[in-house]
Amino acid sequence: MKYVLVTGGVVSGLGKGVTASSIGVLLKACGLRVTSIKIGCLQGRSCGSLVHMHHDPYLNTDAGTMSPFEHGEVFVLDDGGEVDLDLGNYERFLDIKLTRDNNITTGKIYQSVIDKERRGDYLGKTVQVVPHITDEIQEWIEHVAMNPVDGTEEPADVCVIELGGTIGDIESTSFIEALGQFSYRVGPGNFCLVHVSLVPVLNVVGEQKTKPTQHSVRGLRGLGLLPDILACRSTQPLEEHVKVKLAQFCHVPIPNIINLHDVMNIWHIPLLLRDQKAHEAILKVLDLQCVGNVPREPKLAEWTDRASKCDKLKTPVRIAMVGKYTGLSDSYLSVLKALLHASVALNRKLVVDWVPSCDLEDSTAEESPDAYEKAWKSLKGADGVLVPGGFGDRGVQGKILAAKYARENNVPYLGICLGMQIAVIEFARSIMKLNGANSTEFDPTTKTPCVIFMPEGSKTHMGATMRLGSRRTYFQGNKCKSAKLYGNASYVDERHRHRYEVNPDMVPEFEKAGLSFVGRDESGKRMEIIELPTHRFFVGAQFHPEFKSRPGKPSPLFLGLIAAASGQLDHLLQRPCGVFSPTGRCSCFSNGTQNLKVYKNGHVIKPLKGLVNGHYPATGNGAIPI
């Protein structure tokens, strides 16, 4: 096993997560199997958000109980792990499935060591940071790195490890020590350290300054880690004399100094790395330069096309994002990425209008008329409305009003988790005239409980007590839009994170009034997908489809929302399989068996073996895009 460690210096929020993901993309494009580990969580912006006010690596055992204001979104994995949002970056970029163990926190390490001490595993010895904590970290990395993540039984060739926070943080001291030991443990040729640092420009002087990076590298060396590659963040491309100076003072060869300047979209980062031969530098350190006698060259044609296409899109599609944490975009990072994947696939430039749900409420009209007017103007000017998941009762009435507006005005609507639940509540109040209808989350004494607490949930313990991870949803027939979007599949596996669900006792009344529950769990008692058949596109999902969306494989429900918002839904649903592939390939499922074909002018031109579960193939040729 080979290891690439990505550290950060000078300031937080430089984009270590995207850098680590991009390194993974580059190595994967060179024909290597890649897995990823995140230690702690990203401090600051991964993709353009504000800097978060905490230090890494954090003591929590997972990200499940952390506020979105502190941490950004909680990303959910197939195994139910509530993890750092950077694991979402890894999964999206590398198209892999990680586990909760791929996210290492100080809390997990200390808990594991304390559990061993309580069992007597240390035979009465004094338990210390060195060697017990540092050994636990190293053993955890070695064990997790061997887990297959790409759908095969084969372990990865390279494990990319990202250390959260900034070099010098007191919280990461034990991890730095462990990783220093680890580099010696695995030996030369098996460990490559990439240090991400900032090269700022002071407006007064106007020149790129190397001193912060010099100090950062000196600190890293003082802790026993020697950088093999410098990844320098800057607004503009690095000047050549700056690279010479960095090489001289940081003891890193000029070819190993990579510049990651600001780009139009983050899909360009792997291409920046490729253009500067970063793969050659990394592969040389890892002694992986050739397959046989043939030099490894990254194959990134599809990635290049997508990045270029994203930059050139001009026709806008406006989506109103109605939520509670609209001041911090990382709170909805996966939702934003899923919207972007779908928009690019459908040749539309995504424009997100952030609408604080509280601002739609009548109380805001009295307290802050300008905010109220602005919120409603944004909602009414949107081509589609999305209400994402959330917890707590603040802003719920505003979300209900947004769902009501979308339903009454035939505006495409997608509700996720809470967004589905409030659509059900709104339907009960407006159409069924059940004025007291509510969720027991917001009104425990409601006489019309449309949404109830799950029987197996816990109200006393917060962490990992929800319905979490991958669960199967069965479509109730294939006539509905959702089933068609998923390729007329009979079922789909999607990830969940919720404590409340639609009251199954009220479902017959809802369906009699015209609300269809088109997706349910295996018992038929849990409602997973709702639709209004008479509406252009009004869909709610109890699960979180955003977590499985990929740049080349957009989530079907997000694809449906963008298609409806841009006038392409009918065309999308009329395709032979009802599914759009961004690469121009079309997935057809007949009689429950996989039967993938490529269509041109309605005729089959090439049969292909495909992927199940509404996901689209990312390889193959000969198709004509929409």
Short mmCIF file of N, CA and C in Angstrom, two decimals, residues 54 122 125 137 190 378:
data_model
loop_
_atom_site.label_atom_id
_atom_site.label_comp_id
_atom_site.label_asym_id
_atom_site.label_seq_id
_atom_site.Cartn_x
_atom_site.Cartn_y
_atom_site.Cartn_z
N HIS A 54 -13.94 26.58 14.51
CA HIS A 54 -13.53 25.49 15.38
C HIS A 54 -12.16 25.00 14.96
N TYR A 122 -3.91 -3.68 27.61
CA TYR A 122 -2.55 -3.15 27.79
C TYR A 122 -1.83 -3.78 28.97
N LYS A 125 -0.26 -1.66 31.85
CA LYS A 125 0.71 -0.61 31.58
C LYS A 125 0.06 0.77 31.67
N ILE A 137 -3.57 5.24 15.99
CA ILE A 137 -3.78 6.01 14.75
C ILE A 137 -3.17 5.28 13.56
N ASN A 190 6.97 4.58 -0.25
CA ASN A 190 5.58 4.23 0.10
C ASN A 190 4.82 5.40 0.71
N SER A 378 -37.65 36.53 -4.59
CA SER A 378 -36.76 35.45 -5.02
C SER A 378 -37.54 34.17 -5.29
#
